[in-house]
Short mmCIF file of C-alpha atoms and ligand atoms in Angstrom, two decimals:
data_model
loop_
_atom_site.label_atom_id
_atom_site.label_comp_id
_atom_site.label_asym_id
_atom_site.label_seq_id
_atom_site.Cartn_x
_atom_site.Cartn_y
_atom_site.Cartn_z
CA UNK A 1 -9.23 -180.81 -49.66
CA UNK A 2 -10.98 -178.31 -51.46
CA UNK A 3 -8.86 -176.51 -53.62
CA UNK A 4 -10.04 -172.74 -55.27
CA UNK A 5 -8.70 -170.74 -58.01
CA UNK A 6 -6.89 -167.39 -57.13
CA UNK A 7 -9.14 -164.14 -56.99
CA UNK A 8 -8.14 -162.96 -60.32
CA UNK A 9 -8.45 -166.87 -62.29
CA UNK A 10 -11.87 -167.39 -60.40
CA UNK A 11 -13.21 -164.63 -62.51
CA UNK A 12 -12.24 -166.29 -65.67
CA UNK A 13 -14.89 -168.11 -67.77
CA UNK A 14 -14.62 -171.18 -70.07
CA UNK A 15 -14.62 -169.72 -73.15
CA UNK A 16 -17.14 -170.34 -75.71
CA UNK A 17 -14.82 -171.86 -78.10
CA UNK A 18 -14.70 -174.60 -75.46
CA UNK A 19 -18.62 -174.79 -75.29
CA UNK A 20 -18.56 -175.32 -79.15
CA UNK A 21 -15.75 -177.48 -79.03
CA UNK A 22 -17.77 -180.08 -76.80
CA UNK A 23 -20.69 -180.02 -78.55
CA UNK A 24 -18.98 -180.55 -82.24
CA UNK A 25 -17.70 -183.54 -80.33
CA UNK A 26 -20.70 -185.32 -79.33
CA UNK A 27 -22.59 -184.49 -82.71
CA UNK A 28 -18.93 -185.99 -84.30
CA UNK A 29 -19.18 -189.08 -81.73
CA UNK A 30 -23.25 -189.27 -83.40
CA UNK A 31 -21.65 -189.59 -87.23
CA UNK A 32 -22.58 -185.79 -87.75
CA UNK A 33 -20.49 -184.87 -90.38
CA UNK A 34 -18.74 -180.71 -89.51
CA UNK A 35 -17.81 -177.84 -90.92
CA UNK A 36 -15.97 -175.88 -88.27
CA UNK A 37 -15.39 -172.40 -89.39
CA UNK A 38 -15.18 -170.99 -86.45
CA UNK A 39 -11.50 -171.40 -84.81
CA UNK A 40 -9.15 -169.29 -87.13
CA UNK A 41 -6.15 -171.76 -87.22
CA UNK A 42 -4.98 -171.58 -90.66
CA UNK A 43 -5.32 -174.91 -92.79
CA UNK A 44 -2.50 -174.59 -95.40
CA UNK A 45 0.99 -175.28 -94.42
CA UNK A 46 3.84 -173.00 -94.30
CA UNK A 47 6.05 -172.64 -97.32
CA UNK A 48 8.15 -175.30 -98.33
CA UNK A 49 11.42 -173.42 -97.66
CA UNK A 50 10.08 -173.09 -94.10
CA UNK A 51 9.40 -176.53 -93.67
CA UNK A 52 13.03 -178.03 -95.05
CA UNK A 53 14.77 -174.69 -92.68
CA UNK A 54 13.03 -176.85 -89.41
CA UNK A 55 13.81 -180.48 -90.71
CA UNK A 56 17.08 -179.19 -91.36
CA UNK A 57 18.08 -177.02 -88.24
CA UNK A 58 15.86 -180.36 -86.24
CA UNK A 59 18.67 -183.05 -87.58
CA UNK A 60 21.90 -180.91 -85.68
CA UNK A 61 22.45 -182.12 -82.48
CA UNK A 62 23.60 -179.19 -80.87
CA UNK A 63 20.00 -177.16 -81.50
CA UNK A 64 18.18 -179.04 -78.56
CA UNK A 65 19.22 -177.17 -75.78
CA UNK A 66 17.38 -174.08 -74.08
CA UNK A 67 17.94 -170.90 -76.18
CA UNK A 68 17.41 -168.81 -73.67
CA UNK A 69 15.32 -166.17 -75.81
CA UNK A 70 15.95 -165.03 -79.25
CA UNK A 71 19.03 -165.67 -81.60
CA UNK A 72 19.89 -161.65 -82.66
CA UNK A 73 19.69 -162.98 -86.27
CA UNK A 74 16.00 -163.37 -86.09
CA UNK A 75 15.55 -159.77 -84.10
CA UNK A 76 17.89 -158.50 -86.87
CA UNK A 77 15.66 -160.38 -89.62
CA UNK A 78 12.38 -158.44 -87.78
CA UNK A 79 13.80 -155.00 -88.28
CA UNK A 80 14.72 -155.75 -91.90
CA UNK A 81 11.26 -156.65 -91.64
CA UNK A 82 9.78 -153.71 -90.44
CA UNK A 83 12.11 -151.59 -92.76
CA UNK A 84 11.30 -153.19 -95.84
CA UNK A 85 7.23 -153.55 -95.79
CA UNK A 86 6.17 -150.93 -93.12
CA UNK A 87 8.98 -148.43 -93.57
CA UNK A 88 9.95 -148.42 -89.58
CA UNK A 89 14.03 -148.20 -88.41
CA UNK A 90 14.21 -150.76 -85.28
CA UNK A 91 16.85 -151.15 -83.44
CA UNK A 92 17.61 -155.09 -83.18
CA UNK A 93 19.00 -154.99 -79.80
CA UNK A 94 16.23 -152.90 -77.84
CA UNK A 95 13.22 -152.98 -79.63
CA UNK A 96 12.84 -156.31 -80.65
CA UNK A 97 11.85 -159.09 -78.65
CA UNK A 98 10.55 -162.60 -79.57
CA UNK A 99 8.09 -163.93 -78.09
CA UNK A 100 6.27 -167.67 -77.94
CA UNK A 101 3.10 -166.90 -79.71
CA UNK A 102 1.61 -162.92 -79.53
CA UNK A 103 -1.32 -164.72 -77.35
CA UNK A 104 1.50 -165.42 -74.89
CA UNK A 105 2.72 -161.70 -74.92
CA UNK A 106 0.13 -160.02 -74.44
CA UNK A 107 -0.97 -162.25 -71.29
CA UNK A 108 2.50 -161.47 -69.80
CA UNK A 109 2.33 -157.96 -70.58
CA UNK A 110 -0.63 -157.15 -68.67
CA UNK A 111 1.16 -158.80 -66.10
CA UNK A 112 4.20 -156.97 -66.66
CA UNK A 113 2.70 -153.39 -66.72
CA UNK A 114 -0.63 -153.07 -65.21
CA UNK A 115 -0.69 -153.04 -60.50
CA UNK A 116 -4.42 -154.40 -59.44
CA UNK A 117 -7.01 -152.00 -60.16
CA UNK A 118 -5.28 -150.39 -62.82
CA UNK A 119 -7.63 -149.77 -65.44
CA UNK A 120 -6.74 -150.83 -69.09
CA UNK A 121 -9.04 -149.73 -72.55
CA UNK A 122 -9.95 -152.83 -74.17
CA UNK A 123 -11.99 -153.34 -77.79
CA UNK A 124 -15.32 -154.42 -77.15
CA UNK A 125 -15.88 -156.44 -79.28
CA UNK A 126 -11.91 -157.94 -78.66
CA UNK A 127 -10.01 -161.03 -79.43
CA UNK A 128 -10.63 -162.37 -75.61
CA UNK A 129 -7.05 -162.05 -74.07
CA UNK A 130 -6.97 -158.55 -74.29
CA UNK A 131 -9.72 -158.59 -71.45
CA UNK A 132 -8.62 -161.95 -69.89
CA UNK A 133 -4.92 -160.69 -70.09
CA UNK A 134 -6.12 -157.94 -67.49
CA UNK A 135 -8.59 -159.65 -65.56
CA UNK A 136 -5.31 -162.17 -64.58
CA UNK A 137 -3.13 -159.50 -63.85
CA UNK A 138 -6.19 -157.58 -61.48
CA UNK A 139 -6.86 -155.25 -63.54
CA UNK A 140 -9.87 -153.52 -64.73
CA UNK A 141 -10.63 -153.63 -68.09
CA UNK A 142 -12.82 -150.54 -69.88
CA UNK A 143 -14.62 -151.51 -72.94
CA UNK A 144 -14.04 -149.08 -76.31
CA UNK A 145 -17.55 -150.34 -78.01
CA UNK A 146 -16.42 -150.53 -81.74
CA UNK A 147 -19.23 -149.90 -83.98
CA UNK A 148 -20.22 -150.12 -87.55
CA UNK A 149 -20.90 -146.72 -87.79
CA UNK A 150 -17.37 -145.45 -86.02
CA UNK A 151 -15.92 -147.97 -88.76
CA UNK A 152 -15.61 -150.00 -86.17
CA UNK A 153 -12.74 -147.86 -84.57
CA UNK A 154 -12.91 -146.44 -80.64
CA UNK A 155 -14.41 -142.90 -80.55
CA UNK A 156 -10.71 -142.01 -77.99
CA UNK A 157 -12.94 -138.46 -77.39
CA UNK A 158 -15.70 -140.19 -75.40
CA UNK A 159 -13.76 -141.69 -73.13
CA UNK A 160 -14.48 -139.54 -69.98
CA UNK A 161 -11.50 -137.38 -68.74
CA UNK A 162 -11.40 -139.42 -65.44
CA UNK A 163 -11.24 -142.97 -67.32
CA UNK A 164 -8.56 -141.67 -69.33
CA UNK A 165 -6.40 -139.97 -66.88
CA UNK A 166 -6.72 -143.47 -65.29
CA UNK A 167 -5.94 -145.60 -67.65
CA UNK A 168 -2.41 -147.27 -67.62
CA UNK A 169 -2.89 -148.94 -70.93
CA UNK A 170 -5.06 -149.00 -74.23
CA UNK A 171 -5.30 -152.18 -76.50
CA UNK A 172 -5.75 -151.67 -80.12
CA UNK A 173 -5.96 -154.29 -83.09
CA UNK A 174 -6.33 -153.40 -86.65
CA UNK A 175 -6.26 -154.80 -88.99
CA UNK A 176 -8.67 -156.01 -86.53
CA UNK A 177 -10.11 -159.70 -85.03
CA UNK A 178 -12.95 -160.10 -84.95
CA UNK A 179 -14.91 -157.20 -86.49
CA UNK A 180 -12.22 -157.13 -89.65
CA UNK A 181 -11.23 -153.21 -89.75
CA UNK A 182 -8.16 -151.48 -90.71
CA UNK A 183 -7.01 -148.02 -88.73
CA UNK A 184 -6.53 -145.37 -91.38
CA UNK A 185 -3.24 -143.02 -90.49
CA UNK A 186 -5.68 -140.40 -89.13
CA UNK A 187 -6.83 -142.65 -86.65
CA UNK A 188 -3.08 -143.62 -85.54
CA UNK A 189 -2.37 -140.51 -85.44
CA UNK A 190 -5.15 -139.81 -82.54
CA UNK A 191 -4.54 -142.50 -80.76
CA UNK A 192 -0.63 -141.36 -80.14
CA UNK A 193 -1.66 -138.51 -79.60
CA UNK A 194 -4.42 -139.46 -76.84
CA UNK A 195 -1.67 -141.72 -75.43
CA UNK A 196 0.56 -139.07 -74.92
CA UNK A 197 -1.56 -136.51 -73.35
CA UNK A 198 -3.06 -139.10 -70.68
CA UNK A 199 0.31 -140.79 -70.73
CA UNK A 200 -1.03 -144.21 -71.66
CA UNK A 201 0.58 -147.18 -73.41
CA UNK A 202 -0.54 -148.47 -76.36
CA UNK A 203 -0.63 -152.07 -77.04
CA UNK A 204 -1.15 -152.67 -80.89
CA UNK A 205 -2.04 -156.24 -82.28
CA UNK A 206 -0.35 -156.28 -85.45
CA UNK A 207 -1.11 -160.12 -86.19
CA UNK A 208 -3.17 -159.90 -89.26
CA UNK A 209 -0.65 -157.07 -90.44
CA UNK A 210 0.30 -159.05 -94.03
CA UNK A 211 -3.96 -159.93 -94.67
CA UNK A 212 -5.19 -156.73 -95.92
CA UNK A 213 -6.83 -156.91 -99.41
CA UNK A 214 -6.97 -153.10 -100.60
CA UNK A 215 -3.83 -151.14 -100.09
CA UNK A 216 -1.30 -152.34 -96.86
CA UNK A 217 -1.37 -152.32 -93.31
CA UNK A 218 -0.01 -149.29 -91.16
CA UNK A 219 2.28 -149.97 -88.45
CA UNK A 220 1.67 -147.48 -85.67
CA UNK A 221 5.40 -147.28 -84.67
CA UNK A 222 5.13 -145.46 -88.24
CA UNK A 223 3.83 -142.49 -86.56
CA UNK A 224 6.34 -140.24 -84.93
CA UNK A 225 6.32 -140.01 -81.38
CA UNK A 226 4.80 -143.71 -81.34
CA UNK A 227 7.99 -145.37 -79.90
CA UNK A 228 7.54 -143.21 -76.68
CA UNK A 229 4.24 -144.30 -76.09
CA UNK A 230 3.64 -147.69 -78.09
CA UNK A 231 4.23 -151.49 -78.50
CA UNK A 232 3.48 -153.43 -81.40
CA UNK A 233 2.66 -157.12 -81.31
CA UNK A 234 3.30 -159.27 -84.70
CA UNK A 235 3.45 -163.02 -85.31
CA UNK A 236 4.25 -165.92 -87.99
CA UNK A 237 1.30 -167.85 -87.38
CA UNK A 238 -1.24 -166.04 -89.73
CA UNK A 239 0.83 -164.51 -92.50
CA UNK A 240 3.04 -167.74 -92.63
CA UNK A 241 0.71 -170.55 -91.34
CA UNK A 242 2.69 -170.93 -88.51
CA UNK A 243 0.28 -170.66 -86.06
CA UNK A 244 1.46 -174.13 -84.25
CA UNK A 245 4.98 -173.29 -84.02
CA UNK A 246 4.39 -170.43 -81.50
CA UNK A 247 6.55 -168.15 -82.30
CA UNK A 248 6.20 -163.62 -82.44
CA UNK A 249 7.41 -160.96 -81.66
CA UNK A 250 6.75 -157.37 -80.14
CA UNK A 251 8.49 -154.26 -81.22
CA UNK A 252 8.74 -150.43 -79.98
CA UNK A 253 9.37 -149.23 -76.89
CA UNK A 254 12.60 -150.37 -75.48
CA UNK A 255 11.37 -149.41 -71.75
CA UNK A 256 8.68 -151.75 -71.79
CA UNK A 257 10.62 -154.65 -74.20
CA UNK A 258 12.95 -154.49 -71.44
CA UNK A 259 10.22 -154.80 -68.22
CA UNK A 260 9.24 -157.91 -70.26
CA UNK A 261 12.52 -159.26 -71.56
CA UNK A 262 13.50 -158.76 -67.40
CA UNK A 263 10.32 -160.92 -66.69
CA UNK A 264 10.55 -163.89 -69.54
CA UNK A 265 13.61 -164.34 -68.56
CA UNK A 266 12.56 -165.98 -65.32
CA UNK A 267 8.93 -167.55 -66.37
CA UNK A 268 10.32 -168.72 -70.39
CA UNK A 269 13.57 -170.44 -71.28
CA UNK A 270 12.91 -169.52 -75.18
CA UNK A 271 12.11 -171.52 -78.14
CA UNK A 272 13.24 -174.15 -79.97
CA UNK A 273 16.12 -173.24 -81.74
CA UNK A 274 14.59 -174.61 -85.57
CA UNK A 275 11.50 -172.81 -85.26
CA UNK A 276 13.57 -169.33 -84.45
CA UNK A 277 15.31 -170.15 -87.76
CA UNK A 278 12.64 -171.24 -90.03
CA UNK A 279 10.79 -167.95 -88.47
CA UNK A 280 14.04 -166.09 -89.62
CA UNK A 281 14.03 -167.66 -93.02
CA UNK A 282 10.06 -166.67 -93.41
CA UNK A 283 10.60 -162.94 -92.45
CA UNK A 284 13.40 -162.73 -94.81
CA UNK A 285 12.15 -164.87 -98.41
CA UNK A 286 8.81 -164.92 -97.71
CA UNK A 287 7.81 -162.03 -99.65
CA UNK A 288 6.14 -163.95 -102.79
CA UNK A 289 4.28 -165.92 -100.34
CA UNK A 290 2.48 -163.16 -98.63
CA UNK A 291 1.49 -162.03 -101.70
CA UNK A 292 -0.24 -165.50 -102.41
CA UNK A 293 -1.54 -165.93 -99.14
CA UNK A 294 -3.19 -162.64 -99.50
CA UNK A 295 -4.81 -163.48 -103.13
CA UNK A 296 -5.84 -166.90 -101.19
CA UNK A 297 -7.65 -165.44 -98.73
CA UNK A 298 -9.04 -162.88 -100.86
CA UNK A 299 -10.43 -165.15 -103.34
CA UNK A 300 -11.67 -167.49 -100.19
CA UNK A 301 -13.60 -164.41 -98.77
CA UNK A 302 -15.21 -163.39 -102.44
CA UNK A 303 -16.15 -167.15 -103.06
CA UNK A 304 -17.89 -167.25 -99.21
CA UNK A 305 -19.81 -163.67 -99.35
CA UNK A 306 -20.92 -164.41 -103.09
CA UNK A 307 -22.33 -167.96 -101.95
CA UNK A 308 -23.94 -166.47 -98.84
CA UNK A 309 -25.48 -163.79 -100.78
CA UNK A 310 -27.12 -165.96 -103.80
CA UNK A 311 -28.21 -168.18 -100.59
CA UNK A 312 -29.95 -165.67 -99.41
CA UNK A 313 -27.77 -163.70 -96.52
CA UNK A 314 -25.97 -160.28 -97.92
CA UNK A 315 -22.78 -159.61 -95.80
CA UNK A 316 -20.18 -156.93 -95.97
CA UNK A 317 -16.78 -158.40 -98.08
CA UNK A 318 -14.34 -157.58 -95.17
CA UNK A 319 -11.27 -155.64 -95.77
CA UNK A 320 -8.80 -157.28 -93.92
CA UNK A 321 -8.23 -160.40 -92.35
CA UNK A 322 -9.38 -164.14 -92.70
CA UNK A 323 -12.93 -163.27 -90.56
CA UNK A 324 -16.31 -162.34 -92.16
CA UNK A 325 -18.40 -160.40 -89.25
CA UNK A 326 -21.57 -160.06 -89.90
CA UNK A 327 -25.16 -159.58 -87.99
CA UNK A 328 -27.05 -162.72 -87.58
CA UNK A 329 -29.89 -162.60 -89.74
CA UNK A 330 -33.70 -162.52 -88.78
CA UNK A 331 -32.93 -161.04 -85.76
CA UNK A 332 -31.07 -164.31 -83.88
CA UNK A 333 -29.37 -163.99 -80.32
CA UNK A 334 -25.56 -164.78 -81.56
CA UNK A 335 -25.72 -168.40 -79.46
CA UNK A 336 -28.95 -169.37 -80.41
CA UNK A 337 -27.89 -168.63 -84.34
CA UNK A 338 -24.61 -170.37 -83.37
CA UNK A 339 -25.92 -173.63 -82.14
CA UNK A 340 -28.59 -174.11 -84.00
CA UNK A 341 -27.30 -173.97 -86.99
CA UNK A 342 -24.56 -176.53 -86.12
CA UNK A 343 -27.19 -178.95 -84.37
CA UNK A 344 -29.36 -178.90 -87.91
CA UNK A 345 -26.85 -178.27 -90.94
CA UNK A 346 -23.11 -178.65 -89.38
CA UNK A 347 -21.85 -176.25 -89.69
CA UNK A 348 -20.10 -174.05 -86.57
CA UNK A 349 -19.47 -170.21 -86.62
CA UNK A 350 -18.61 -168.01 -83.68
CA UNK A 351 -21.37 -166.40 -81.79
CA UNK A 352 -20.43 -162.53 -81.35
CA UNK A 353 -20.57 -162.45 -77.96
CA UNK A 354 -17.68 -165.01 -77.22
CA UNK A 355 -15.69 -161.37 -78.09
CA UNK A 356 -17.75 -158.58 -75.51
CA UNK A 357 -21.43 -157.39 -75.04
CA UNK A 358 -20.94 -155.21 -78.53
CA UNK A 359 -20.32 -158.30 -80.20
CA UNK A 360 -23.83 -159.64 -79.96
CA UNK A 361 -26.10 -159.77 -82.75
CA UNK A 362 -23.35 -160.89 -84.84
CA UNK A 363 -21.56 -164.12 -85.81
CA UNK A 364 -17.96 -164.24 -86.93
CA UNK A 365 -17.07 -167.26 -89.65
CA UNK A 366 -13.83 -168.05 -90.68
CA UNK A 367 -11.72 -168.88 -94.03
CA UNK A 368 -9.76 -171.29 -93.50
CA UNK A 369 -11.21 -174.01 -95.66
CA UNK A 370 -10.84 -174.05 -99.07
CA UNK A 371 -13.70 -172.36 -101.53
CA UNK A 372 -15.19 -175.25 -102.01
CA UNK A 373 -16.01 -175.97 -98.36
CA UNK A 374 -16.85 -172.48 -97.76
CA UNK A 375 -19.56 -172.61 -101.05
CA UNK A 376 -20.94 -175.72 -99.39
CA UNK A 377 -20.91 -173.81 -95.76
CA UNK A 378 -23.04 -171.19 -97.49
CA UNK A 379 -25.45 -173.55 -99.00
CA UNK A 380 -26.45 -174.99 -95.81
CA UNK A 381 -26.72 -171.72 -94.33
CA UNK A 382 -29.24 -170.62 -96.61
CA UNK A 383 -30.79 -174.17 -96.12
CA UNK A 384 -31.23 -173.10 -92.67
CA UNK A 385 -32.39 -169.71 -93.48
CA UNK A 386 -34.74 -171.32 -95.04
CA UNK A 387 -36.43 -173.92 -93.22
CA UNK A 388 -39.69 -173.51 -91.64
CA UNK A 389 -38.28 -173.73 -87.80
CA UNK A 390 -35.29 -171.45 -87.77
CA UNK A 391 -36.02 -167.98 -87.28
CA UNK A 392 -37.43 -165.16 -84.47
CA UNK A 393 -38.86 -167.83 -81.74
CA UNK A 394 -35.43 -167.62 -80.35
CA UNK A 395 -34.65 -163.75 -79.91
C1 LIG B 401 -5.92 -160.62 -82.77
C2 LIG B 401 -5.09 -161.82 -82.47
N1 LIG B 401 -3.99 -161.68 -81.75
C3 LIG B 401 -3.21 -162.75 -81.44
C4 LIG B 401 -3.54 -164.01 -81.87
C5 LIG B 401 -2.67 -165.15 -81.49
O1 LIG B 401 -1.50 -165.14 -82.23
P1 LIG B 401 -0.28 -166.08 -81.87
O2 LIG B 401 -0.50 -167.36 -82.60
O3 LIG B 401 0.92 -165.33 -82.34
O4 LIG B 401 -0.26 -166.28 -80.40
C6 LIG B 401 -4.69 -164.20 -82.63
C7 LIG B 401 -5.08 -165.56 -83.06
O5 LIG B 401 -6.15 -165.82 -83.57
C8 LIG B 401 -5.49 -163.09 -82.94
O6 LIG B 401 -6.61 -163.21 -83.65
#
């Protein structure tokens, strides 16, 4: 029997992550030795407190059962949250609802909000499930191109009246993955205000909200007016190196937290009760350790842009985030740049366009190794720079 994907999963590619994946393991299997910077799962552990709040919650018998969604002392731990380091008031109850990973949100929210043939603004270039979150629910995604020039944020006034007027939803994602961007006020500002005039909902992607190296992140809910028009997505994986626990959140407006708190309650029987409270304990004393994880990844990215420079490639020091973007040198195609360099020195980047068409002609590379691997990543780049075969014959 021949069995076929539905319409909207048949559209769906295997992403290139998957296509690097498989060939790291057969030059692995060959006794190539790797340095993958191209995945951004963090590599340092939680904090300790973290760790003993799941070993100790994990030894009571009585936490093993379904939780049915989230324990209201971890929503009530978010809006302290959101009170203390973004100065927002949340409402525990109604605009706070946890959620198994933000990747897993925003897939269901698409779902959630958007009929087929709805058309949703999406980054281009975009951490893929923004577009893929559409394309599954039948919707039609409508790039923004972000470009250097716009500081990498949408221009909201050249998006024709028609698209707009259209539009049932608008993605944004600052401090941003994978182009590294932060939204100034201003821009918030315009984008509520866009979203209310074309009533539009804005999804924000708040996930790389604690890794921003000059001044702080702004939540948009900060804005007034937001919470009539906007949702904001957060998680522990990136600001406490939880990223394998799966656990978020989403915040803001309580129409739409309750259209998807209506719908996880049939697809999700919630998550395991020591992860909610370690994730509770991390929102609430894990101040000091933001601050270090933000001087870690700080002095990762200075170590990596200094060693790529004095090897011969100058990149832009990103302000946010644990992602250097940058073009591909000597005029490479993305892939080309991509493989290449992983077939001859080892070491595996992100070709631009695994993120939309605007992403091509650049490469996004990672910090989450330690300086020392990332000096050593930069000395083989310029190795490869370098050598007599790389270069234009692949444009
Ligand atoms: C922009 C963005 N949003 C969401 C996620 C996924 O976060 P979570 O682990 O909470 O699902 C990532 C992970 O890399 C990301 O870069």
């Amino acid at each position: 029997m021949e069995i076929s994907a539905s319409a909207n999963i048949g559209k769906l590619k295997l992403g290139v992550f998957n296509e690097l994946l498989e060939r790291k393991r057969e030059l692995t299997a060959n006794g190539k030795s790797m340095i993958d910077l191209s995945v951004g799962s963090p590599d340092l552990p939680p904090p300790a407190f973290v760790k003993e709040e799941i070993q100790k919650h994990a030894a009571e018998d009585g936490n093993y059962g379904y939780t049915m969604g989230g324990l209201s002392s971890f929503n009530r731990a978010v809006a302290d949250f959101y009170h203390n380091r973004y100065g927002v008031e949340l409402d525990p109850a109604t605009e706070v609802l946890q959620l198994i990973g933000s990747q897993d949100g925003l897939a269901h929210l698409a779902t959630a909000i958007i009929d087929p043939g709805d058309v949703v603004l999406v980054p281009d270039p975009g951490y893929p499930i923004f577009e893929v979150g559409v394309h599954i629910a039948g919707g039609q995604p409508y790039p923004m191109p972000l470009m250097e020039e716009h500081h990498f944020l949408p221009q909201l006034e050249q998006i024709p009246t028609e698209v707009a007027e259209k539009a049932r939803m608008m993605v944004l994602n600052y401090p941003a993955n994978p182009v590294t961007a932060t939204a100034s006020r201003a821009f918030l500002q315009e984008a509520v205000a866009f979203a209310r005039r074309h009533h539009i909902l804005i999804v924000q992607d708040f996930t790389y909200s604690e890794l921003v190296f000059d001044g702080d992140a702004i939540s948009i809910l900060s804005i007034p007016g937001a919470k009539e028009v906007a949702v904001e997505f957060n998680s522990l994986s990136k600001t406490f190196n939880m990223a394998g626990c799966r656990i978020g959140y989403m915040t803001g407006n309580r129409q739409v937290l309750q259209i998807m708190a209506t719908m996880m309650s049939h697809t999700q029987y919630g998550i395991f009760q020591p992860l909610q409270k370690a994730a509770e304990a991390a929102l609430i004393r894990g101040g000091n350790f933001i601050e270090k994880q933000r001087e870690t990844y700080r002095s990762r990215r200075d170590a990596l842009v200094d060693s790529l420079a004095a090897n011969g490639w100058e990149v832009t020091r990103p302000p946010a985030t644990m992602y250097v973007w940058a073009p591909t040198p000597d005029g490479w195609s993305s892939t080309d740049f991509v493989f290449r360099l992983m077939e001859e020195q080892g070491v595996i980047l992100t070709p631009g366009r695994a993120f939309g068409d605007q992403g091509e002609g650049y490469v996004r590379i990672t910090l989450v190794q330690p300086e020392s691997i990332l000096q050593q990543a930069a000395e083989k780049i310029g190795r490869f720079l370098s050598s007599s075969d790389s270069g234009h014959q692949f444009r």
